[in-house]
Coordinates of C-alpha atoms in Angstrom, one line a residue:
M1 CA -12.4 -2.0 -46.4
N2 CA -11.9 1.0 -48.6
P3 CA -8.9 0.2 -50.9
T4 CA -7.3 3.5 -50.0
E5 CA -7.3 2.8 -46.3
T6 CA -4.3 1.3 -44.5
P7 CA -4.7 -2.3 -43.5
T8 CA -4.7 -2.5 -39.7
P9 CA -2.9 -5.5 -38.0
A10 CA -5.4 -7.9 -36.3
T11 CA -5.6 -8.5 -32.6
I12 CA -3.7 -11.7 -31.7
P13 CA -6.1 -14.2 -30.1
A14 CA -5.4 -16.1 -26.9
R15 CA -2.8 -18.8 -27.3
A16 CA -3.9 -22.4 -27.1
A17 CA -1.9 -24.7 -24.8
N18 CA 1.4 -25.6 -26.4
P19 CA 4.2 -27.4 -24.6
A20 CA 6.7 -25.7 -26.8
T21 CA 5.6 -22.2 -25.7
E22 CA 3.9 -22.5 -22.3
L23 CA 7.1 -21.7 -20.4
A24 CA 7.8 -18.6 -22.5
P25 CA 6.6 -15.3 -21.0
R26 CA 4.7 -12.9 -23.1
I27 CA 6.6 -9.8 -24.1
G28 CA 4.3 -7.5 -22.1
S29 CA 5.0 -9.2 -18.8
M30 CA 8.8 -9.5 -19.2
T31 CA 11.1 -8.0 -16.6
Q32 CA 14.9 -7.4 -16.5
G33 CA 15.0 -10.7 -14.7
D34 CA 13.4 -12.4 -17.8
I35 CA 15.9 -10.6 -20.0
A36 CA 18.8 -11.9 -17.9
A37 CA 17.3 -15.4 -18.1
L38 CA 17.0 -15.1 -21.9
A39 CA 20.7 -14.1 -22.0
T40 CA 21.6 -17.2 -20.0
R41 CA 19.3 -19.4 -22.2
S42 CA 21.1 -18.1 -25.3
G43 CA 24.5 -18.6 -24.0
D44 CA 25.4 -14.9 -24.2
S45 CA 28.8 -13.5 -23.2
E46 CA 29.0 -10.7 -20.7
F47 CA 29.0 -8.1 -23.4
L48 CA 25.9 -9.5 -25.0
T49 CA 24.2 -9.8 -21.6
K50 CA 24.8 -6.1 -20.8
R51 CA 23.7 -5.1 -24.2
R52 CA 20.4 -6.9 -23.7
A53 CA 19.8 -5.2 -20.4
A54 CA 20.5 -1.7 -21.7
A55 CA 18.3 -2.3 -24.8
W56 CA 15.4 -3.5 -22.7
A57 CA 15.7 -0.4 -20.4
F58 CA 15.6 1.8 -23.6
C59 CA 12.5 -0.1 -24.8
Q60 CA 10.6 0.5 -21.6
D61 CA 10.9 4.3 -22.1
T62 CA 10.4 4.3 -25.9
A63 CA 7.1 4.1 -27.8
F64 CA 6.5 2.4 -31.1
P65 CA 6.5 4.8 -34.0
S66 CA 3.2 6.4 -34.8
R67 CA 1.6 7.9 -37.8
L68 CA 2.7 11.4 -36.7
E69 CA 6.1 10.4 -38.0
E70 CA 6.6 11.0 -41.7
L71 CA 8.0 7.6 -42.6
W72 CA 5.0 5.9 -40.7
R73 CA 2.2 8.2 -41.9
R74 CA 0.7 5.6 -44.2
T75 CA 1.2 2.5 -42.1
D76 CA -0.8 2.2 -38.9
I77 CA 0.3 -0.4 -36.3
S78 CA -1.3 1.2 -33.3
S79 CA -3.8 -1.6 -32.7
F80 CA -1.3 -4.4 -32.8
K81 CA -1.1 -6.4 -29.6
W82 CA 2.6 -6.6 -29.3
D83 CA 2.5 -7.6 -25.6
E84 CA 0.6 -10.8 -26.3
L85 CA 3.5 -12.3 -28.4
I86 CA 6.1 -14.7 -27.0
P87 CA 9.8 -14.0 -27.7
F88 CA 11.0 -17.6 -27.9
R89 CA 9.8 -21.2 -27.6
A90 CA 11.3 -24.5 -26.3
P91 CA 14.4 -25.3 -28.4
H92 CA 14.0 -27.1 -31.7
P93 CA 16.4 -30.1 -31.9
T94 CA 19.5 -29.4 -34.0
V95 CA 20.1 -31.6 -37.1
A96 CA 23.3 -33.2 -38.3
S97 CA 22.9 -32.6 -42.0
A98 CA 21.0 -30.3 -44.4
A99 CA 19.0 -33.4 -45.6
A100 CA 17.5 -33.7 -42.1
L101 CA 16.0 -30.2 -42.2
P102 CA 12.2 -29.9 -42.8
E103 CA 11.4 -30.8 -46.3
S104 CA 9.8 -27.4 -46.8
L105 CA 13.3 -25.8 -46.6
H106 CA 15.1 -28.0 -49.1
E107 CA 14.1 -25.8 -51.9
A108 CA 15.1 -22.7 -50.0
I109 CA 18.6 -23.8 -49.1
G110 CA 19.4 -24.8 -52.7
P111 CA 22.0 -27.4 -53.9
A112 CA 25.1 -27.9 -51.8
E113 CA 27.4 -27.2 -54.8
E114 CA 26.0 -23.6 -55.0
R115 CA 26.9 -22.6 -51.4
S116 CA 30.0 -22.3 -49.3
A117 CA 28.2 -22.1 -46.0
L118 CA 24.7 -22.3 -44.5
L119 CA 22.9 -21.3 -41.3
V120 CA 19.3 -22.2 -40.6
Q121 CA 17.1 -20.6 -37.9
I122 CA 13.7 -22.1 -37.1
D123 CA 11.7 -19.9 -34.8
S124 CA 14.1 -18.7 -32.1
E125 CA 16.8 -21.4 -32.6
I126 CA 19.8 -22.1 -34.8
V127 CA 19.2 -25.7 -35.8
Y128 CA 21.9 -26.2 -38.4
T129 CA 25.2 -24.7 -39.6
E130 CA 27.7 -25.8 -42.1
Q131 CA 30.7 -24.2 -43.8
S132 CA 33.5 -25.1 -46.2
A133 CA 36.7 -26.4 -44.8
E134 CA 38.5 -23.4 -46.2
F135 CA 36.8 -21.0 -43.8
A136 CA 39.0 -22.0 -40.8
A137 CA 42.1 -22.0 -43.0
K138 CA 41.4 -18.5 -44.2
G139 CA 40.4 -17.1 -40.8
I140 CA 36.7 -16.6 -41.8
T141 CA 34.3 -16.4 -38.9
F142 CA 30.7 -17.6 -39.6
A143 CA 28.5 -18.6 -36.7
S144 CA 25.5 -17.5 -34.6
I145 CA 26.0 -14.2 -32.8
A146 CA 26.3 -15.9 -29.4
E147 CA 28.8 -18.5 -30.7
A148 CA 30.8 -15.8 -32.6
A149 CA 31.0 -13.8 -29.3
R150 CA 32.7 -16.8 -27.7
L151 CA 35.0 -17.4 -30.6
Q152 CA 35.9 -13.8 -31.6
P153 CA 34.6 -11.4 -28.8
A154 CA 36.6 -8.4 -30.0
L155 CA 35.1 -8.7 -33.5
V156 CA 31.6 -9.0 -32.3
E157 CA 32.0 -6.0 -30.0
Q158 CA 33.5 -4.0 -32.9
Y159 CA 30.7 -4.7 -35.4
L160 CA 27.5 -5.6 -33.5
G161 CA 25.5 -2.4 -33.2
A162 CA 28.0 -0.2 -35.0
T163 CA 25.9 0.3 -38.1
V164 CA 22.4 -0.1 -36.6
R165 CA 22.3 1.1 -33.0
P166 CA 19.9 -0.5 -30.4
N167 CA 18.6 2.9 -29.3
E168 CA 17.5 4.1 -32.8
S169 CA 13.9 3.0 -32.4
R170 CA 11.6 0.6 -30.4
F171 CA 12.2 -2.0 -33.1
T172 CA 16.0 -1.9 -33.0
G173 CA 15.8 -1.9 -29.2
L174 CA 13.6 -4.9 -29.1
N175 CA 15.9 -6.7 -31.5
A176 CA 18.9 -6.1 -29.3
A177 CA 17.0 -7.0 -26.1
L178 CA 15.2 -10.1 -27.4
R179 CA 17.6 -11.4 -30.1
T180 CA 17.6 -15.1 -30.6
G181 CA 19.7 -16.9 -33.2
G182 CA 21.1 -14.5 -35.8
A183 CA 24.3 -14.8 -37.9
F184 CA 27.8 -13.2 -37.8
L185 CA 30.1 -13.3 -40.8
H186 CA 33.6 -11.7 -40.8
V187 CA 35.9 -12.0 -43.8
P188 CA 39.5 -11.0 -43.2
K189 CA 41.5 -8.7 -45.4
G190 CA 42.0 -9.9 -49.0
V191 CA 40.1 -13.1 -48.6
K192 CA 37.7 -14.1 -51.4
I193 CA 34.7 -16.5 -50.9
E194 CA 33.8 -18.0 -54.3
R195 CA 30.4 -19.4 -53.6
P196 CA 27.4 -17.8 -51.8
I197 CA 26.8 -18.0 -48.1
R198 CA 23.1 -18.6 -47.2
V199 CA 21.2 -17.6 -44.1
V200 CA 17.6 -19.0 -43.8
V201 CA 15.2 -17.8 -41.2
T202 CA 11.9 -19.6 -41.0
R203 CA 9.0 -20.1 -38.5
Q204 CA 6.6 -22.8 -37.3
T205 CA 5.1 -21.5 -34.0
P206 CA 2.0 -19.3 -33.8
H207 CA 2.1 -16.0 -32.1
L208 CA 5.8 -15.9 -31.9
A209 CA 8.0 -12.8 -32.3
Q210 CA 11.3 -13.4 -34.0
F211 CA 14.3 -11.0 -33.6
P212 CA 17.0 -12.2 -36.0
H213 CA 20.1 -10.1 -36.3
I214 CA 22.6 -10.6 -39.2
V215 CA 26.0 -9.0 -39.2
V216 CA 28.3 -9.2 -42.3
A217 CA 31.7 -7.5 -42.2
L218 CA 34.3 -7.6 -45.0
E219 CA 37.7 -6.2 -44.4
A220 CA 39.7 -4.4 -47.1
G221 CA 39.9 -6.2 -50.4
A222 CA 37.7 -9.1 -49.3
E223 CA 34.9 -10.5 -51.5
A224 CA 31.7 -12.4 -50.7
T225 CA 28.1 -13.1 -51.7
V226 CA 25.5 -13.5 -49.0
I227 CA 21.9 -14.5 -49.3
E228 CA 19.4 -13.9 -46.5
E229 CA 16.0 -15.6 -46.9
Y230 CA 12.9 -15.3 -44.8
V231 CA 10.4 -18.1 -45.5
S232 CA 7.3 -19.8 -44.0
V233 CA 4.3 -21.6 -45.3
G234 CA 1.8 -19.9 -43.0
E235 CA 1.5 -21.4 -39.5
Q236 CA -1.7 -20.8 -37.5
G237 CA -2.2 -17.4 -35.9
N238 CA -0.2 -14.2 -36.5
G239 CA 3.5 -13.8 -36.2
V240 CA 6.1 -11.0 -36.2
C241 CA 9.6 -10.7 -37.3
A242 CA 11.6 -7.6 -36.2
G243 CA 15.0 -8.0 -37.8
V244 CA 18.2 -6.0 -38.1
T245 CA 20.9 -6.5 -40.8
E246 CA 24.2 -4.7 -40.5
L247 CA 26.7 -4.8 -43.4
T248 CA 30.2 -3.4 -43.6
V249 CA 32.1 -3.3 -46.8
G250 CA 35.8 -2.3 -46.2
D251 CA 38.0 -0.3 -48.5
G252 CA 38.3 -2.0 -51.9
A253 CA 36.0 -4.9 -50.8
T254 CA 33.1 -6.3 -52.8
L255 CA 29.9 -7.6 -51.4
H256 CA 26.8 -8.9 -53.2
F257 CA 24.0 -9.2 -50.7
A258 CA 20.6 -10.7 -51.6
T259 CA 17.4 -10.4 -49.5
F260 CA 14.5 -12.7 -50.3
Q261 CA 11.3 -12.4 -48.3
R262 CA 8.5 -14.9 -48.8
W263 CA 6.7 -15.2 -45.5
G264 CA 3.3 -16.8 -45.2
G265 CA 0.4 -14.4 -45.4
N266 CA 0.1 -14.1 -41.6
V267 CA 3.5 -12.5 -40.8
Y268 CA 4.2 -8.9 -40.0
H269 CA 7.8 -8.1 -40.8
F270 CA 9.6 -5.0 -39.6
G271 CA 13.3 -4.6 -40.7
T272 CA 16.2 -2.2 -40.5
E273 CA 18.9 -3.1 -43.1
R274 CA 21.9 -0.9 -43.5
V275 CA 25.3 -1.0 -45.3
R276 CA 28.4 1.1 -44.9
V277 CA 30.7 1.1 -47.9
G278 CA 34.4 2.2 -47.6
K279 CA 36.8 3.8 -50.0
D280 CA 36.6 2.1 -53.5
G281 CA 34.2 -0.5 -52.0
R282 CA 31.7 -2.2 -54.3
F283 CA 28.2 -3.3 -53.0
H284 CA 25.2 -4.7 -54.8
W285 CA 21.9 -5.4 -53.1
T286 CA 19.3 -7.7 -54.7
V287 CA 16.0 -7.4 -52.9
T288 CA 12.9 -9.5 -53.5
E289 CA 9.7 -9.0 -51.5
L290 CA 6.8 -11.4 -52.2
G291 CA 5.2 -12.6 -48.9
G292 CA 3.9 -11.5 -45.6
K293 CA 0.8 -9.6 -44.5
L294 CA 2.5 -6.3 -43.7
R295 CA 6.1 -5.5 -44.5
K296 CA 7.8 -2.3 -43.3
A297 CA 11.5 -2.1 -44.4
D298 CA 14.3 0.4 -44.4
F299 CA 17.1 -0.3 -46.9
E300 CA 19.9 2.2 -46.3
M301 CA 23.2 2.6 -48.1
Y302 CA 25.9 4.8 -46.6
L303 CA 28.7 5.6 -49.1
E304 CA 31.4 6.6 -46.6
G305 CA 34.6 6.4 -48.5
E306 CA 35.7 8.2 -51.7
G307 CA 35.0 6.2 -54.8
A308 CA 32.5 3.9 -53.1
E309 CA 29.8 2.4 -55.3
A310 CA 26.4 0.9 -54.2
K311 CA 23.6 -0.6 -56.2
L312 CA 20.2 -1.8 -55.2
S313 CA 18.1 -3.9 -57.6
G314 CA 14.7 -4.6 -56.0
C315 CA 11.3 -6.1 -56.9
Y316 CA 8.1 -6.8 -55.0
F317 CA 4.7 -8.3 -55.9
G318 CA 1.7 -7.6 -53.7
S319 CA -1.7 -9.4 -53.9
E320 CA -4.9 -9.6 -52.0
T321 CA -4.6 -7.2 -49.0
Q322 CA -0.8 -7.2 -48.6
H323 CA 0.7 -4.0 -47.4
Y324 CA 4.2 -3.0 -48.3
D325 CA 6.0 0.1 -47.0
F326 CA 9.6 0.6 -48.2
H327 CA 12.1 3.3 -47.4
T328 CA 15.4 3.6 -49.2
Y329 CA 18.3 5.9 -48.3
Q330 CA 21.3 6.6 -50.5
N331 CA 23.6 8.6 -48.3
H332 CA 26.7 10.0 -50.1
K333 CA 29.1 11.1 -47.4
S334 CA 32.2 11.2 -49.6
G335 CA 33.0 12.4 -53.1
H336 CA 33.3 10.5 -56.4
S337 CA 30.8 8.0 -55.0
V338 CA 28.1 6.3 -57.1
S339 CA 24.7 4.9 -56.1
D340 CA 22.2 3.3 -58.4
L341 CA 18.7 2.2 -57.3
L342 CA 16.0 0.5 -59.3
F343 CA 12.9 -0.8 -57.4
K344 CA 10.1 -2.4 -59.5
G345 CA 6.9 -3.9 -58.3
A346 CA 3.4 -5.1 -59.3
L347 CA 0.2 -5.0 -57.3
R348 CA -3.1 -6.8 -57.7
G349 CA -6.2 -7.3 -55.6
R350 CA -6.4 -4.7 -52.8
A351 CA -2.6 -4.7 -52.2
R352 CA -1.0 -1.4 -51.3
M353 CA 2.6 -0.2 -51.6
I354 CA 4.3 2.9 -50.2
Y355 CA 7.8 3.8 -51.5
Q356 CA 9.7 6.7 -49.9
G357 CA 13.3 7.1 -51.2
L358 CA 15.8 9.7 -50.4
I359 CA 19.2 10.6 -52.0
K360 CA 21.3 12.8 -49.7
I361 CA 24.6 14.4 -50.9
H362 CA 26.7 15.8 -48.1
P363 CA 28.7 19.1 -48.7
G364 CA 32.0 17.2 -49.1
A365 CA 30.6 14.6 -51.5
Q366 CA 31.5 16.5 -54.7
R367 CA 31.4 14.6 -58.0
S368 CA 28.9 12.1 -56.7
D369 CA 26.5 10.3 -59.1
A370 CA 23.2 9.0 -57.8
Y371 CA 20.2 7.5 -59.6
Q372 CA 16.9 6.4 -58.1
A373 CA 13.8 4.9 -59.9
N374 CA 10.6 3.3 -58.6
R375 CA 8.4 1.6 -61.3
N376 CA 5.0 0.1 -60.5
L377 CA 2.5 -2.0 -62.4
I378 CA -1.1 -1.8 -61.2
L379 CA -3.0 -5.0 -62.1
S380 CA -6.4 -4.3 -60.5
D381 CA -8.6 -1.3 -60.0
K382 CA -8.4 -1.6 -56.2
A383 CA -4.6 -1.8 -55.8
R384 CA -2.7 1.3 -54.9
A385 CA 0.9 2.5 -55.1
D386 CA 2.3 5.7 -53.5
S387 CA 5.8 6.6 -54.7
I388 CA 7.7 9.5 -53.1
P389 CA 11.2 9.9 -54.3
S390 CA 13.2 12.9 -53.0
L391 CA 16.6 14.6 -53.1
E392 CA 18.7 16.5 -50.5
I393 CA 21.7 18.0 -52.2
E394 CA 24.3 20.0 -50.3
A395 CA 27.1 19.9 -52.9
N396 CA 27.3 21.8 -56.2
D397 CA 29.2 19.5 -58.5
V398 CA 27.0 16.3 -58.6
R399 CA 24.7 14.4 -60.9
C400 CA 21.4 13.1 -59.4
T401 CA 18.4 11.7 -61.1
H402 CA 15.2 10.3 -59.6
G403 CA 11.8 9.4 -60.8
A404 CA 8.7 7.2 -60.3
T405 CA 6.0 5.7 -62.5
V406 CA 2.7 4.1 -61.6
G407 CA 0.7 2.6 -64.5
Q408 CA -1.2 -0.4 -65.9
V409 CA 0.0 -3.0 -68.4
D410 CA 0.5 -1.3 -71.8
D411 CA -2.5 -2.1 -74.0
E412 CA -0.4 -1.8 -77.2
Q413 CA 2.0 -4.5 -75.9
L414 CA -1.0 -6.7 -75.1
F415 CA -2.5 -6.1 -78.5
Y416 CA 0.7 -7.0 -80.2
L417 CA 1.2 -10.3 -78.3
M418 CA -2.5 -11.2 -78.7
S419 CA -2.2 -10.6 -82.4
R420 CA 0.5 -13.3 -82.4
G421 CA -1.9 -15.9 -81.0
L422 CA -1.5 -15.4 -77.2
T423 CA -4.6 -15.2 -74.9
R424 CA -4.9 -12.0 -73.0
H425 CA -4.0 -13.8 -69.8
D426 CA -0.8 -15.3 -71.3
A427 CA 0.1 -12.0 -72.9
E428 CA -0.2 -10.2 -69.5
L429 CA 2.0 -12.8 -67.9
L430 CA 4.7 -12.3 -70.6
V431 CA 4.6 -8.5 -70.1
I432 CA 4.9 -8.9 -66.3
G433 CA 7.8 -11.3 -66.7
G434 CA 9.6 -8.8 -69.0
F435 CA 8.9 -6.0 -66.5
F436 CA 10.7 -7.9 -63.7
A437 CA 13.4 -9.5 -65.8
P438 CA 16.1 -6.8 -65.4
V439 CA 16.0 -7.3 -61.6
L440 CA 15.6 -11.0 -61.5
E441 CA 18.6 -11.7 -63.7
R442 CA 20.9 -10.0 -61.1
I443 CA 20.1 -12.6 -58.4
P444 CA 23.5 -14.2 -57.5
A445 CA 22.7 -17.9 -57.4
D446 CA 21.2 -20.0 -60.2
S447 CA 18.9 -22.0 -57.9
L448 CA 17.7 -18.8 -56.1
R449 CA 17.1 -17.0 -59.4
A450 CA 14.9 -19.9 -60.5
L451 CA 13.1 -20.0 -57.2
V452 CA 12.3 -16.3 -57.2
T453 CA 11.3 -16.3 -60.8
A454 CA 8.9 -19.2 -60.2
A455 CA 7.5 -17.5 -57.2
V456 CA 6.9 -14.2 -59.2
D457 CA 5.3 -16.2 -62.0
R458 CA 2.9 -17.9 -59.5
K459 CA 1.8 -14.5 -58.1
A460 CA 1.4 -13.1 -61.6
D461 CA -0.8 -16.0 -62.5
G462 CA -3.1 -14.9 -59.7

């Protein structure tokens, strides 16, 4: 393949007999009756059942995005056989403790002393949840979406689909119609959670499509740190994850949200992740993208209240034929708001990255301050990065800065390090480590920071 061409997802082969999946319909043959059966299987409330049905009807009349759309012009998914995927499998057994989870997840969930709560989804099932005893005392809701709808139906109806609507695209529609598992967190007014909450989504079944949905809502003055992680070791066959993440930061609330994606090399991940930040709210997003075969992600920050602040610190590392397509959106809807985005990545082999970032300042958002930067290191002559930052400013008293760089490792830096006795390989690793350090040091948990740093080092080592 020419290195400038877009990698095209492979056709999914016929599934071998598998007792865990043989009763599951393929997505292409599903009917409204199957959607109703999935709602029953998931234990959905009446609200969730109706939501599934409406979303499935929308999907039946809505095509997948094509390369005629600007944000999809450089990523072709037209040949992917979506209809051959299965939306769920026979339930995995739940486990009674974190120690009973698959050994491959022990590193991902980190030490117990570093977390206040944990939810683990394997394929289409929630297999384990835990939370600190203080959650109940403080009125914190943390559960799967189906369970949260039984415990706090009014809260789920208020926040589910309020930030990312099911009828925005075929992907958001499929997520609403075929959702399995997922997590719902609500933190009441003024409540502070000291240790991070972790949500881990993993997969084991070939040719499975996952539709996780994560909702985090902080009321006024609340504080929390949440880590979402997508991880697999590369099961046989192709797989898809079409996820949605909705975040709400109330007036004066503070949320640090970390996204860590390290799928196996056979997974196609399409995600819509969006946050709304209220008056004087503070939000920090730490994003790490290392795995998968194809990753198409929207990271959107809506600064809705005066004095809102939002920061995104992101890094990615592509190798072999990995294809990354990122879109970021800094949407200033109110004045005196601040957004700061730094997205840094490295590419080797035939990897390709597309970055499209937009800062929008609405007419009433005077005195807004926005910064956007995308920096890329190219580590082979066949890797490619396309960076397209842009501004849309409708106010006259603002400060906005954007920029992008694409380049190779600095030869002068290598020469200096090699003159001190390092080999060229070790010198290059040191430079790459320094390139990513400003982002990695912002990761909110010590064990996660060490895990991500080690994973970046392994990719850098080739």
